[in-house]
Amino acid sequence: MIDLRAARADPGPVRAALARKGAADAFDRLLEADVRWRALVPRVDELRAKTKLKGKPTPEQLDELQAVKSELRAAEDALATVEAERDALALRVPNPPHDEVPDGASEDDARELRRVGEPPELAEPRDHLELGRFEMERAARMSGARFGYWVGDTARLALALYRLALDRLSAKGFVTVLPPVLVREAALVGTGAFPSDEANVYELPEDDLYLAGTAEIPVASLHAGEILPVDELPLRYVAFSTCFRREAGAAGRDTRGMIRVHQFNKVEQFSLTPPEQSWDELELLLQNTEELVHDLDLPYRVVVLPAGDMSSASAKTYDVEVWFPSQGRYRETASISNTTDFQARRLQIRFRGQHGPEPVHMLNGTAVVDRMALAILENFQGDVPAALLPYGAPERVIVRSP
RNA sequence: GGAGAAGUGGCCGAGUGGUUGAAGGCGGCGCCCUGCUAAGGCGUUAGGUGGGGUAAUCCCUGCCUCGAGGGUUCGAAUCCCUCCUUCUCCGCCA
């Protein structure tokens, strides 16, 4: 949710920023509905004021009140209609991108910040399907395409990866969370996943519940509706969860292997900060992710996503992309975003500032994800980085059958 | 799944149809008092939103909000309905 009052006071810059996300039109329609809404408010307020009495009315007053009331009903209905239109439009306006975010809407428009580590020289790299045990055909017979079992050493590698990330972040003061992954619609609206990315969310209509595509969804709602004491900020969490995505619109992409599946596990960082601290916090979350990838000896690069390729909630997103030898390119394995006050407005998470309650800023970022375990398999062709050995990973992933 | 009770401001907690957006307490903030500390005194302190004024972090003013949404009534925190949540008991269960 954008700051509507600020936007109508000075719409120019907001509109220009939103145009970079392709949302200038949505913004215009919102402002137009807002104008109509504000035009109706004074009349309704005036009629409501007329209905207020301090004691029992006289018979003459009663007659007058009846007349006012029917007029008021009509005015309130009109207001409610316009208000619903305005609110629906407001949900469709994304968070304006930060000035440093590049233009463009495709992956190719991302701005590369740096490359760290050297891709390995491999004559004939085997891919993760050969190096790990995923049982994709058996999974497909059970659950369909884009599912896989992690079995044996392969599973232990993944578990060690999660434990490494959870331990590291816990040591940095992030509070560990195991959240619910079945959530109501409000949690998805609150993070901006609805209505912008509705098609990618699994729904359980019998129970009015949805499967969260990331721990960001339930963790963002942890403090929904609260006014937080300022001395408790920043609040930092690290959550482990299974993530579910329909991958609608990804037909034909990454059809081979475990790169893009409907269900995966992720360790996610999440911060709530005062507004003036959120850009430093974004760098901190990125640094945490880079440390993990670096300590896993994975070659990677960092990019800034272009305005049109970010989520609706994000003002600026860094992706950490790890080298995949079987594909000969870097692939996204982490996404770190500052949603500024966008989610905080929707979820009404505030802190008590100098001049009353203000929305906090909220940030989320991948720490580690299953896809990194695939990269580990491919970059070291089955050998396991030393950092994972204390967490129960095998020194070398051996695939046994059946 | 069945039966019952309850949801009020940052927190606790009064309030069963009309000067109640809401007593009192705690916490917070300001001032005073006291070598320091502790204690004490006085005052202040819900959120949202529309409009107006100003150099303004400010002031004036309208409206909405007592879990959410509907309804009854001239008038609802208070009565009715639906939903959500919490607690107690029973049943089931990793």
CSV table of C-alpha atoms (C1' of nucleotides) in Angstrom, one decimal:
chain,number,residue,atom,x,y,z
A,1,MET,CA,0.0,0.0,0.0
A,2,ILE,CA,1.4,3.3,-1.0
A,3,ASP,CA,1.1,6.4,1.2
A,4,LEU,CA,-2.0,7.8,-0.5
A,5,ARG,CA,-2.0,11.1,1.4
A,6,ALA,CA,1.6,11.8,0.3
A,7,ALA,CA,0.9,10.6,-3.2
A,8,ARG,CA,-2.0,13.0,-3.8
A,9,ALA,CA,-0.1,15.9,-2.2
A,10,ASP,CA,2.7,15.4,-4.8
A,11,PRO,CA,1.7,12.9,-7.4
A,12,GLY,CA,4.4,13.7,-10.0
A,13,PRO,CA,7.4,11.8,-8.6
A,14,VAL,CA,5.3,8.9,-7.4
A,15,ARG,CA,3.7,8.5,-10.8
A,16,ALA,CA,7.1,8.6,-12.5
A,17,ALA,CA,8.5,6.0,-10.2
A,18,LEU,CA,5.5,3.8,-10.6
A,19,ALA,CA,5.7,4.1,-14.4
A,20,ARG,CA,8.9,2.2,-14.2
A,21,LYS,CA,6.9,-0.7,-12.8
A,22,GLY,CA,4.3,-0.3,-15.5
A,23,ALA,CA,1.8,1.0,-12.9
A,24,ALA,CA,1.3,4.6,-14.0
A,25,ASP,CA,-2.2,3.7,-15.2
A,26,ALA,CA,-3.2,1.9,-12.0
A,27,PHE,CA,-1.9,5.0,-10.1
A,28,ASP,CA,-4.0,7.4,-12.2
A,29,ARG,CA,-7.1,5.3,-11.7
A,30,LEU,CA,-6.5,5.2,-8.0
A,31,LEU,CA,-6.1,9.0,-7.8
A,32,GLU,CA,-9.3,9.4,-9.8
A,33,ALA,CA,-11.2,7.2,-7.5
A,34,ASP,CA,-9.7,9.0,-4.5
A,35,VAL,CA,-11.0,12.3,-5.9
A,36,ARG,CA,-14.5,10.9,-6.2
A,37,TRP,CA,-14.3,9.5,-2.7
A,38,ARG,CA,-13.2,12.7,-1.1
A,39,ALA,CA,-16.0,14.6,-2.9
A,40,LEU,CA,-18.6,12.4,-1.2
A,41,VAL,CA,-17.1,12.5,2.3
A,42,PRO,CA,-18.3,16.0,3.4
A,43,ARG,CA,-21.9,15.3,2.6
A,44,VAL,CA,-22.0,12.0,4.5
A,45,ASP,CA,-20.2,13.6,7.5
A,46,GLU,CA,-22.7,16.5,7.5
A,47,LEU,CA,-25.8,14.2,7.4
A,48,ARG,CA,-24.3,12.0,10.1
A,49,ALA,CA,-23.8,15.1,12.3
A,50,LYS,CA,-27.5,16.0,11.9
A,51,THR,CA,-28.6,12.6,13.3
A,52,LYS,CA,-26.7,13.1,16.6
A,53,LEU,CA,-28.9,14.1,19.5
A,54,LYS,CA,-28.1,14.4,23.1
A,55,GLY,CA,-31.3,13.1,24.6
A,56,LYS,CA,-34.8,11.9,23.6
A,57,PRO,CA,-36.0,13.7,20.5
A,58,THR,CA,-39.3,15.5,20.4
A,59,PRO,CA,-42.0,14.2,17.9
A,60,GLU,CA,-41.2,17.0,15.5
A,61,GLN,CA,-37.5,16.1,15.6
A,62,LEU,CA,-38.4,12.4,15.0
A,63,ASP,CA,-40.0,13.3,11.7
A,64,GLU,CA,-37.0,15.3,10.6
A,65,LEU,CA,-34.6,12.6,11.6
A,66,GLN,CA,-36.5,10.0,9.5
A,67,ALA,CA,-36.0,12.3,6.5
A,68,VAL,CA,-32.3,12.9,7.2
A,69,LYS,CA,-31.8,9.2,7.6
A,70,SER,CA,-33.1,8.2,4.3
A,71,GLU,CA,-31.0,10.8,2.7
A,72,LEU,CA,-28.0,9.6,4.7
A,73,ARG,CA,-28.5,6.0,3.6
A,74,ALA,CA,-28.3,6.9,0.0
A,75,ALA,CA,-25.2,9.0,0.5
A,76,GLU,CA,-23.5,6.3,2.5
A,77,ASP,CA,-24.3,3.7,-0.1
A,78,ALA,CA,-22.7,5.9,-2.8
A,79,LEU,CA,-19.6,6.5,-0.6
A,80,ALA,CA,-19.2,2.8,0.2
A,81,THR,CA,-19.3,1.9,-3.5
A,82,VAL,CA,-16.6,4.4,-4.4
A,83,GLU,CA,-14.6,3.5,-1.3
A,84,ALA,CA,-14.6,-0.2,-2.4
A,85,GLU,CA,-13.4,0.8,-5.9
A,86,ARG,CA,-10.7,3.0,-4.4
A,87,ASP,CA,-9.5,0.3,-2.0
A,88,ALA,CA,-9.4,-2.4,-4.7
A,89,LEU,CA,-7.3,0.0,-6.9
A,90,ALA,CA,-5.0,0.8,-4.0
A,91,LEU,CA,-4.2,-2.9,-3.7
A,92,ARG,CA,-3.1,-3.0,-7.3
A,93,VAL,CA,-0.6,-0.2,-7.1
A,94,PRO,CA,2.8,-1.6,-6.3
A,95,ASN,CA,5.6,-0.1,-4.1
A,96,PRO,CA,7.5,2.6,-6.1
A,97,PRO,CA,11.0,1.4,-6.9
A,98,HIS,CA,14.0,3.1,-5.3
A,99,ASP,CA,15.9,5.6,-7.5
A,100,GLU,CA,18.9,3.3,-7.8
A,101,VAL,CA,16.9,0.5,-9.3
A,102,PRO,CA,17.6,0.2,-13.1
A,103,ASP,CA,14.9,0.5,-15.7
A,104,GLY,CA,13.6,-2.5,-17.6
A,105,ALA,CA,11.4,-5.5,-17.0
A,106,SER,CA,13.4,-8.5,-18.0
A,107,GLU,CA,16.2,-10.5,-16.4
A,108,ASP,CA,18.6,-9.0,-18.9
A,109,ASP,CA,18.0,-5.5,-17.5
A,110,ALA,CA,19.4,-6.5,-14.1
A,111,ARG,CA,22.5,-4.6,-13.2
A,112,GLU,CA,25.4,-6.8,-12.1
A,113,LEU,CA,27.3,-5.5,-9.1
A,114,ARG,CA,30.0,-8.0,-8.7
A,115,ARG,CA,31.2,-11.6,-9.3
A,116,VAL,CA,32.8,-13.5,-6.6
A,117,GLY,CA,34.7,-16.8,-7.0
A,118,GLU,CA,35.7,-18.6,-10.2
A,119,PRO,CA,33.4,-21.0,-12.0
A,120,PRO,CA,35.1,-24.4,-12.0
A,121,GLU,CA,36.8,-25.8,-15.1
A,122,LEU,CA,34.9,-28.9,-15.8
A,123,ALA,CA,35.3,-30.8,-19.0
A,124,GLU,CA,32.1,-32.7,-18.8
A,125,PRO,CA,30.1,-31.5,-15.8
A,126,ARG,CA,27.5,-33.9,-14.6
A,127,ASP,CA,24.3,-32.2,-13.5
A,128,HIS,CA,22.6,-32.5,-10.1
A,129,LEU,CA,20.3,-35.3,-11.3
A,130,GLU,CA,23.3,-37.5,-11.9
A,131,LEU,CA,25.1,-36.4,-8.8
A,132,GLY,CA,22.3,-36.6,-6.3
A,133,ARG,CA,19.3,-38.9,-5.7
A,134,PHE,CA,16.0,-37.1,-6.4
A,135,GLU,CA,13.7,-39.8,-7.6
A,136,MET,CA,11.9,-37.5,-10.0
A,137,GLU,CA,10.1,-40.2,-12.0
A,138,ARG,CA,8.8,-41.9,-8.8
A,139,ALA,CA,7.8,-38.5,-7.5
A,140,ALA,CA,6.0,-37.7,-10.8
A,141,ARG,CA,4.0,-40.9,-10.6
A,142,MET,CA,2.9,-39.9,-7.2
A,143,SER,CA,2.5,-36.1,-7.3
A,144,GLY,CA,3.0,-35.1,-10.9
A,145,ALA,CA,5.6,-33.1,-12.7
A,146,ARG,CA,8.0,-30.7,-10.9
A,147,PHE,CA,8.3,-32.8,-7.7
A,148,GLY,CA,11.2,-34.8,-6.4
A,149,TYR,CA,12.3,-36.9,-3.4
A,150,TRP,CA,15.6,-36.0,-1.7
A,151,VAL,CA,17.0,-39.3,-0.7
A,152,GLY,CA,20.0,-40.5,1.4
A,153,ASP,CA,23.2,-38.4,1.3
A,154,THR,CA,21.4,-35.9,-0.9
A,155,ALA,CA,18.8,-35.3,1.8
A,156,ARG,CA,21.5,-35.0,4.5
A,157,LEU,CA,23.3,-32.4,2.4
A,158,ALA,CA,20.2,-30.3,2.2
A,159,LEU,CA,19.5,-30.6,5.9
A,160,ALA,CA,23.1,-29.6,6.7
A,161,LEU,CA,22.6,-26.5,4.5
A,162,TYR,CA,19.6,-25.4,6.5
A,163,ARG,CA,21.3,-26.0,9.8
A,164,LEU,CA,24.3,-24.0,8.8
A,165,ALA,CA,22.2,-21.0,7.8
A,166,LEU,CA,20.0,-21.2,10.9
A,167,ASP,CA,23.0,-21.4,13.2
A,168,ARG,CA,24.8,-18.5,11.5
A,169,LEU,CA,21.9,-16.2,11.7
A,170,SER,CA,20.9,-17.2,15.2
A,171,ALA,CA,24.5,-16.3,16.2
A,172,LYS,CA,23.9,-12.9,14.6
A,173,GLY,CA,20.8,-12.3,16.8
A,174,PHE,CA,18.1,-13.4,14.4
A,175,VAL,CA,15.3,-15.1,16.2
A,176,THR,CA,14.5,-18.6,14.9
A,177,VAL,CA,11.0,-19.2,13.7
A,178,LEU,CA,9.2,-22.3,12.3
A,179,PRO,CA,6.0,-20.7,10.9
A,180,PRO,CA,2.7,-22.1,9.8
A,181,VAL,CA,2.6,-22.4,6.0
A,182,LEU,CA,-1.1,-22.6,5.6
A,183,VAL,CA,-2.4,-19.0,5.7
A,184,ARG,CA,-5.6,-17.0,5.2
A,185,GLU,CA,-6.0,-14.6,2.4
A,186,ALA,CA,-5.2,-11.6,4.6
A,187,ALA,CA,-1.6,-12.7,5.0
A,188,LEU,CA,-1.2,-12.9,1.2
A,189,VAL,CA,-2.8,-9.5,0.7
A,190,GLY,CA,-0.7,-8.1,3.5
A,191,THR,CA,2.6,-9.0,1.8
A,192,GLY,CA,1.5,-8.0,-1.6
A,193,ALA,CA,1.4,-11.6,-3.0
A,194,PHE,CA,-2.3,-10.9,-3.6
A,195,PRO,CA,-3.6,-9.7,-5.9
A,196,SER,CA,-0.4,-9.4,-8.0
A,197,ASP,CA,0.8,-13.0,-7.9
A,198,GLU,CA,-2.4,-14.8,-7.1
A,199,ALA,CA,-1.9,-17.4,-9.9
A,200,ASN,CA,1.2,-18.8,-8.3
A,201,VAL,CA,-0.5,-19.7,-5.0
A,202,TYR,CA,-2.0,-23.0,-4.1
A,203,GLU,CA,-5.5,-22.8,-2.6
A,204,LEU,CA,-7.4,-25.1,-0.3
A,205,PRO,CA,-11.0,-23.8,-1.0
A,206,GLU,CA,-12.6,-26.2,1.5
A,207,ASP,CA,-10.9,-24.4,4.3
A,208,ASP,CA,-10.2,-20.9,2.8
A,209,LEU,CA,-6.5,-21.5,3.3
A,210,TYR,CA,-3.5,-21.0,1.0
A,211,LEU,CA,-0.1,-22.6,0.9
A,212,ALA,CA,2.6,-20.0,1.4
A,213,GLY,CA,5.1,-19.7,-1.3
A,214,THR,CA,7.7,-18.4,1.2
A,215,ALA,CA,8.2,-18.0,4.9
A,216,GLU,CA,8.0,-14.2,4.2
A,217,ILE,CA,4.2,-14.5,4.2
A,218,PRO,CA,3.6,-15.9,7.7
A,219,VAL,CA,6.6,-14.1,9.3
A,220,ALA,CA,5.5,-10.7,7.9
A,221,SER,CA,2.1,-11.3,9.6
A,222,LEU,CA,3.7,-12.2,13.0
A,223,HIS,CA,3.2,-8.6,14.3
A,224,ALA,CA,0.2,-7.7,12.2
A,225,GLY,CA,-1.9,-4.9,13.7
A,226,GLU,CA,0.7,-4.1,16.4
A,227,ILE,CA,2.2,-0.9,17.5
A,228,LEU,CA,5.8,-1.9,18.4
A,229,PRO,CA,7.9,-0.1,21.0
A,230,VAL,CA,10.7,1.7,19.1
A,231,ASP,CA,13.4,0.3,21.4
A,232,GLU,CA,12.5,-3.2,20.3
A,233,LEU,CA,13.4,-2.4,16.7
A,234,PRO,CA,15.0,-3.8,14.6
A,235,LEU,CA,13.2,-7.1,15.0
A,236,ARG,CA,15.1,-9.8,13.2
A,237,TYR,CA,13.9,-13.3,12.4
A,238,VAL,CA,15.2,-16.3,10.6
A,239,ALA,CA,12.6,-18.8,9.5
A,240,PHE,CA,12.8,-22.2,8.0
A,241,SER,CA,9.8,-23.4,6.0
A,242,THR,CA,8.7,-25.5,3.1
A,243,CYS,CA,7.5,-23.3,0.2
A,244,PHE,CA,4.8,-24.1,-2.4
A,245,ARG,CA,4.5,-22.5,-5.8
A,246,ARG,CA,2.3,-23.4,-8.7
A,247,GLU,CA,4.8,-22.0,-11.2
A,248,ALA,CA,2.0,-20.8,-13.4
A,249,GLY,CA,3.5,-19.2,-16.4
A,250,ALA,CA,6.7,-21.1,-16.1
A,251,ALA,CA,5.6,-23.8,-18.5
A,252,GLY,CA,8.5,-25.0,-20.5
A,253,ARG,CA,11.1,-23.3,-18.3
A,254,ASP,CA,13.5,-25.4,-16.3
A,255,THR,CA,11.6,-28.5,-17.0
A,256,ARG,CA,14.6,-30.7,-16.3
A,257,GLY,CA,15.7,-31.5,-12.8
A,258,MET,CA,15.0,-29.9,-9.4
A,259,ILE,CA,15.8,-26.3,-10.4
A,260,ARG,CA,12.1,-25.2,-10.5
A,261,VAL,CA,9.8,-27.5,-8.5
A,262,HIS,CA,6.4,-26.9,-6.8
A,263,GLN,CA,7.8,-27.6,-3.3
A,264,PHE,CA,11.1,-26.6,-1.8
A,265,ASN,CA,12.7,-25.6,1.5
A,266,LYS,CA,14.1,-22.3,2.4
A,267,VAL,CA,15.7,-20.4,5.2
A,268,GLU,CA,14.5,-16.9,5.1
A,269,GLN,CA,15.7,-13.7,6.9
A,270,PHE,CA,13.1,-11.1,7.9
A,271,SER,CA,13.6,-7.7,9.5
A,272,LEU,CA,11.4,-5.0,10.8
A,273,THR,CA,13.2,-1.7,11.2
A,274,PRO,CA,12.6,2.0,11.7
A,275,PRO,CA,12.4,3.8,8.3
A,276,GLU,CA,15.8,5.4,8.5
A,277,GLN,CA,17.5,2.1,9.0
A,278,SER,CA,16.0,-0.1,6.3
A,279,TRP,CA,18.6,0.6,3.5
A,280,ASP,CA,21.4,-0.3,5.8
A,281,GLU,CA,19.4,-3.4,6.8
A,282,LEU,CA,19.1,-4.4,3.2
A,283,GLU,CA,22.9,-4.4,2.9
A,284,LEU,CA,23.1,-6.4,6.0
A,285,LEU,CA,20.8,-9.1,4.8
A,286,LEU,CA,22.6,-9.2,1.5
A,287,GLN,CA,25.9,-9.5,3.3
A,288,ASN,CA,24.6,-12.4,5.4
A,289,THR,CA,23.5,-14.3,2.3
A,290,GLU,CA,26.8,-13.6,0.6
A,291,GLU,CA,28.7,-14.9,3.6
A,292,LEU,CA,26.9,-18.1,3.4
A,293,VAL,CA,27.4,-18.6,-0.3
A,294,HIS,CA,31.0,-17.6,0.0
A,295,ASP,CA,31.6,-20.0,2.9
A,296,LEU,CA,30.1,-22.8,0.7
A,297,ASP,CA,32.8,-21.9,-1.9
A,298,LEU,CA,30.1,-21.3,-4.5
A,299,PRO,CA,31.0,-18.9,-7.4
A,300,TYR,CA,28.3,-16.3,-7.5
A,301,ARG,CA,27.3,-12.8,-8.6
A,302,VAL,CA,25.1,-10.1,-7.2
A,303,VAL,CA,22.6,-8.2,-9.3
A,304,VAL,CA,20.1,-5.4,-8.7
A,305,LEU,CA,16.8,-6.4,-10.3
A,306,PRO,CA,15.2,-3.9,-12.7
A,307,ALA,CA,12.1,-2.1,-11.7
A,308,GLY,CA,9.8,-4.2,-13.8
A,309,ASP,CA,11.2,-7.5,-12.6
A,310,MET,CA,10.7,-6.9,-8.9
A,311,SER,CA,7.8,-8.1,-6.8
A,312,SER,CA,5.0,-5.7,-6.4
A,313,ALA,CA,6.0,-5.1,-2.7
A,314,SER,CA,9.7,-4.4,-3.2
A,315,ALA,CA,11.4,-1.1,-3.6
A,316,LYS,CA,14.7,-2.6,-4.3
A,317,THR,CA,15.8,-6.3,-4.7
A,318,TYR,CA,19.2,-7.9,-4.9
A,319,ASP,CA,19.5,-11.3,-6.3
A,320,VAL,CA,22.4,-13.6,-5.5
A,321,GLU,CA,23.0,-15.9,-8.4
A,322,VAL,CA,25.1,-19.0,-8.1
A,323,TRP,CA,27.0,-20.6,-10.9
A,324,PHE,CA,25.5,-23.8,-12.4
A,325,PRO,CA,28.1,-25.7,-14.4
A,326,SER,CA,25.5,-27.9,-16.2
A,327,GLN,CA,23.8,-24.8,-17.5
A,328,GLY,CA,27.0,-22.7,-17.9
A,329,ARG,CA,25.4,-19.7,-16.2
A,330,TYR,CA,24.4,-18.1,-13.0
A,331,ARG,CA,21.0,-18.9,-11.6
A,332,GLU,CA,19.0,-17.1,-8.9
A,333,THR,CA,19.4,-18.7,-5.5
A,334,ALA,CA,18.6,-15.8,-3.2
A,335,SER,CA,16.4,-12.7,-3.4
A,336,ILE,CA,16.8,-9.9,-0.8
A,337,SER,CA,14.2,-7.1,-0.8
A,338,ASN,CA,13.3,-3.9,1.0
A,339,THR,CA,9.6,-3.5,1.0
A,340,THR,CA,9.9,-0.2,2.9
A,341,ASP,CA,6.5,0.7,4.4
A,342,PHE,CA,4.5,-1.1,1.7
A,343,GLN,CA,3.8,-4.3,3.6
A,344,ALA,CA,3.7,-2.5,7.0
A,345,ARG,CA,0.9,-0.3,5.8
A,346,ARG,CA,-1.1,-3.3,4.6
A,347,LEU,CA,-0.5,-5.3,7.8
A,348,GLN,CA,-0.7,-2.2,10.0
A,349,ILE,CA,2.6,-2.8,11.7
A,350,ARG,CA,3.8,0.5,13.3
A,351,PHE,CA,6.1,1.9,15.9
A,352,ARG,CA,5.6,4.8,18.1
A,353,GLY,CA,7.6,7.6,16.5
A,354,GLN,CA,8.2,11.2,17.6
A,355,HIS,CA,4.9,12.3,16.2
A,356,GLY,CA,2.6,9.3,16.6
A,357,PRO,CA,2.5,5.8,15.1
A,358,GLU,CA,4.4,5.3,11.8
A,359,PRO,CA,4.7,2.2,9.6
A,360,VAL,CA,7.9,0.3,10.2
A,361,HIS,CA,10.0,-0.8,7.2
A,362,MET,CA,10.1,-4.5,6.4
A,363,LEU,CA,12.7,-6.6,4.6
A,364,ASN,CA,13.0,-10.2,3.6
A,365,GLY,CA,15.8,-12.2,2.1
A,366,THR,CA,16.8,-15.7,1.3
A,367,ALA,CA,19.5,-17.1,3.5
A,368,VAL,CA,19.8,-20.5,1.8
A,369,VAL,CA,17.5,-22.6,-0.3
A,370,ASP,CA,17.4,-26.1,-1.8
A,371,ARG,CA,18.6,-24.8,-5.1
A,372,MET,CA,22.0,-24.0,-3.4
A,373,ALA,CA,22.3,-27.7,-2.6
A,374,LEU,CA,21.9,-28.4,-6.3
A,375,ALA,CA,24.7,-25.9,-7.0
A,376,ILE,CA,26.9,-27.5,-4.4
A,377,LEU,CA,26.5,-30.9,-6.1
A,378,GLU,CA,27.3,-29.5,-9.6
A,379,ASN,CA,30.2,-27.2,-8.7
A,380,PHE,CA,32.1,-29.8,-6.7
A,381,GLN,CA,30.7,-32.8,-8.6
A,382,GLY,CA,29.6,-34.6,-5.5
A,383,ASP,CA,32.2,-33.3,-3.0
A,384,VAL,CA,30.8,-31.3,0.0
A,385,PRO,CA,32.1,-28.0,1.2
A,386,ALA,CA,33.9,-28.2,4.6
A,387,ALA,CA,31.4,-25.7,6.1
A,388,LEU,CA,28.6,-28.3,6.0
A,389,LEU,CA,30.5,-31.2,7.6
A,390,PRO,CA,29.8,-30.1,11.2
A,391,TYR,CA,26.1,-30.2,10.4
A,392,GLY,CA,25.9,-33.9,9.4
A,393,ALA,CA,26.5,-33.7,5.7
A,394,PRO,CA,28.5,-36.5,4.1
A,395,GLU,CA,32.0,-35.6,2.8
A,396,ARG,CA,30.9,-36.8,-0.6
A,397,VAL,CA,27.4,-37.5,-1.8
A,398,ILE,CA,27.1,-41.1,-2.9
A,399,VAL,CA,24.1,-42.1,-4.9
A,400,ARG,CA,22.9,-45.6,-4.0
A,401,SER,CA,19.9,-47.3,-5.5
A,402,PRO,CA,17.2,-48.4,-5.5
B,1,G,C1',-16.2,-32.8,16.2
B,2,G,C1',-19.7,-31.6,20.9
B,3,A,C1',-21.0,-28.2,25.2
B,4,G,C1',-20.2,-23.6,27.7
B,5,A,C1',-17.8,-18.6,28.7
B,6,A,C1',-15.5,-14.4,26.8
B,7,G,C1',-13.2,-10.5,23.2
B,8,U,C1',-13.1,-2.6,25.4
B,9,G,C1',-7.1,2.1,24.4
B,10,G,C1',0.5,0.4,24.7
B,11,C,C1',-1.2,-3.3,28.9
B,12,C,C1',-4.9,-4.6,32.8
B,13,G,C1',-9.9,-3.4,33.6
B,14,A,C1',-15.1,-0.7,34.6
B,15,G,C1',-19.2,0.0,31.7
B,16,U,C1',-26.5,-3.8,29.7
B,17,G,C1',-29.9,1.6,25.1
B,18,G,C1',-28.9,8.7,25.1
B,19,U,C1',-23.4,14.6,27.4
B,20,U,C1',-19.2,7.3,27.3
B,21,G,C1',-14.3,7.6,22.5
B,22,A,C1',-15.1,5.3,27.1
B,23,A,C1',-14.2,5.4,34.9
B,24,G,C1',-10.0,3.5,37.4
B,25,G,C1',-5.2,1.3,37.5
B,26,C,C1',-0.4,0.1,35.2
B,27,G,C1',3.1,1.7,31.7
B,28,G,C1',4.9,6.1,28.9
B,29,C,C1',5.8,11.4,28.6
B,30,G,C1',6.2,16.6,31.0
B,31,C,C1',6.7,19.6,35.3
B,32,C,C1',7.4,19.9,40.7
B,33,C,C1',9.6,18.0,45.3
B,34,U,C1',13.8,15.5,47.5
B,35,G,C1',22.3,15.4,48.3
B,36,C,C1',21.9,10.6,44.8
B,37,U,C1',18.6,6.5,44.5
B,38,A,C1',13.9,4.9,46.0
B,39,A,C1',9.3,7.0,47.2
B,40,G,C1',5.8,11.1,46.4
B,41,G,C1',2.7,15.4,44.1
B,42,C,C1',0.4,17.8,39.7
B,43,G,C1',-0.6,17.3,34.7
B,44,U,C1',-0.7,14.6,30.1
B,45,U,C1',-1.3,10.1,27.0
B,46,A,C1',-6.2,5.5,21.7
B,47,G,C1',-6.3,4.7,16.4
B,48,G,C1',-8.0,6.0,11.5
B,49,U,C1',-9.7,9.5,8.1
B,50,G,C1',-11.9,14.3,5.6
B,51,G,C1',-11.5,19.7,5.7
B,52,G,C1',-9.2,24.4,7.2
B,53,G,C1',-5.0,27.6,9.1
B,54,U,C1',0.5,28.2,9.6
B,55,A,C1',7.2,28.8,8.3
B,56,A,C1',6.2,24.4,11.2
B,57,U,C1',8.0,19.2,14.1
B,58,C,C1',2.1,22.7,15.2
B,59,C,C1',-3.1,24.3,15.8
B,60,C,C1',-8.6,24.3,14.8
B,61,U,C1',-12.6,21.4,13.1
B,62,G,C1',-16.0,17.2,11.1
B,63,C,C1',-16.6,12.0,10.7
B,64,C,C1',-15.5,6.7,11.7
B,65,U,C1',-13.8,3.0,15.2
B,66,C,C1',-15.1,-0.9,21.9
B,67,G,C1',-12.6,-8.6,17.6
B,68,A,C1',-14.8,-8.3,12.0
B,69,G,C1',-19.2,-7.7,9.1
B,70,G,C1',-24.5,-7.1,8.9
B,71,G,C1',-29.3,-5.9,11.5
B,72,U,C1',-32.9,-3.6,15.2
B,73,U,C1',-33.6,1.6,16.9
B,74,C,C1',-34.5,8.6,16.4
B,75,G,C1',-30.0,6.7,19.1
B,76,A,C1',-25.8,0.6,20.2
B,77,A,C1',-19.5,-0.9,23.6
B,78,U,C1',-24.5,-2.2,25.6
B,79,C,C1',-30.0,-5.9,22.0
B,80,C,C1',-30.2,-9.6,17.5
B,81,C,C1',-27.6,-12.6,13.4
B,82,U,C1',-23.1,-14.4,10.9
B,83,C,C1',-17.9,-15.0,11.0
B,84,C,C1',-13.0,-14.8,13.5
B,85,U,C1',-10.2,-15.5,17.9
B,86,U,C1',-9.3,-17.0,23.1
B,87,C,C1',-10.4,-19.9,27.5
B,88,U,C1',-12.8,-24.2,30.1
B,89,C,C1',-14.8,-29.3,29.8
B,90,C,C1',-15.6,-33.8,26.7
B,91,G,C1',-14.0,-36.6,22.3
B,92,C,C1',-9.9,-37.5,18.8
B,93,C,C1',-4.7,-37.1,17.7
B,94,A,C1',1.6,-36.4,15.9
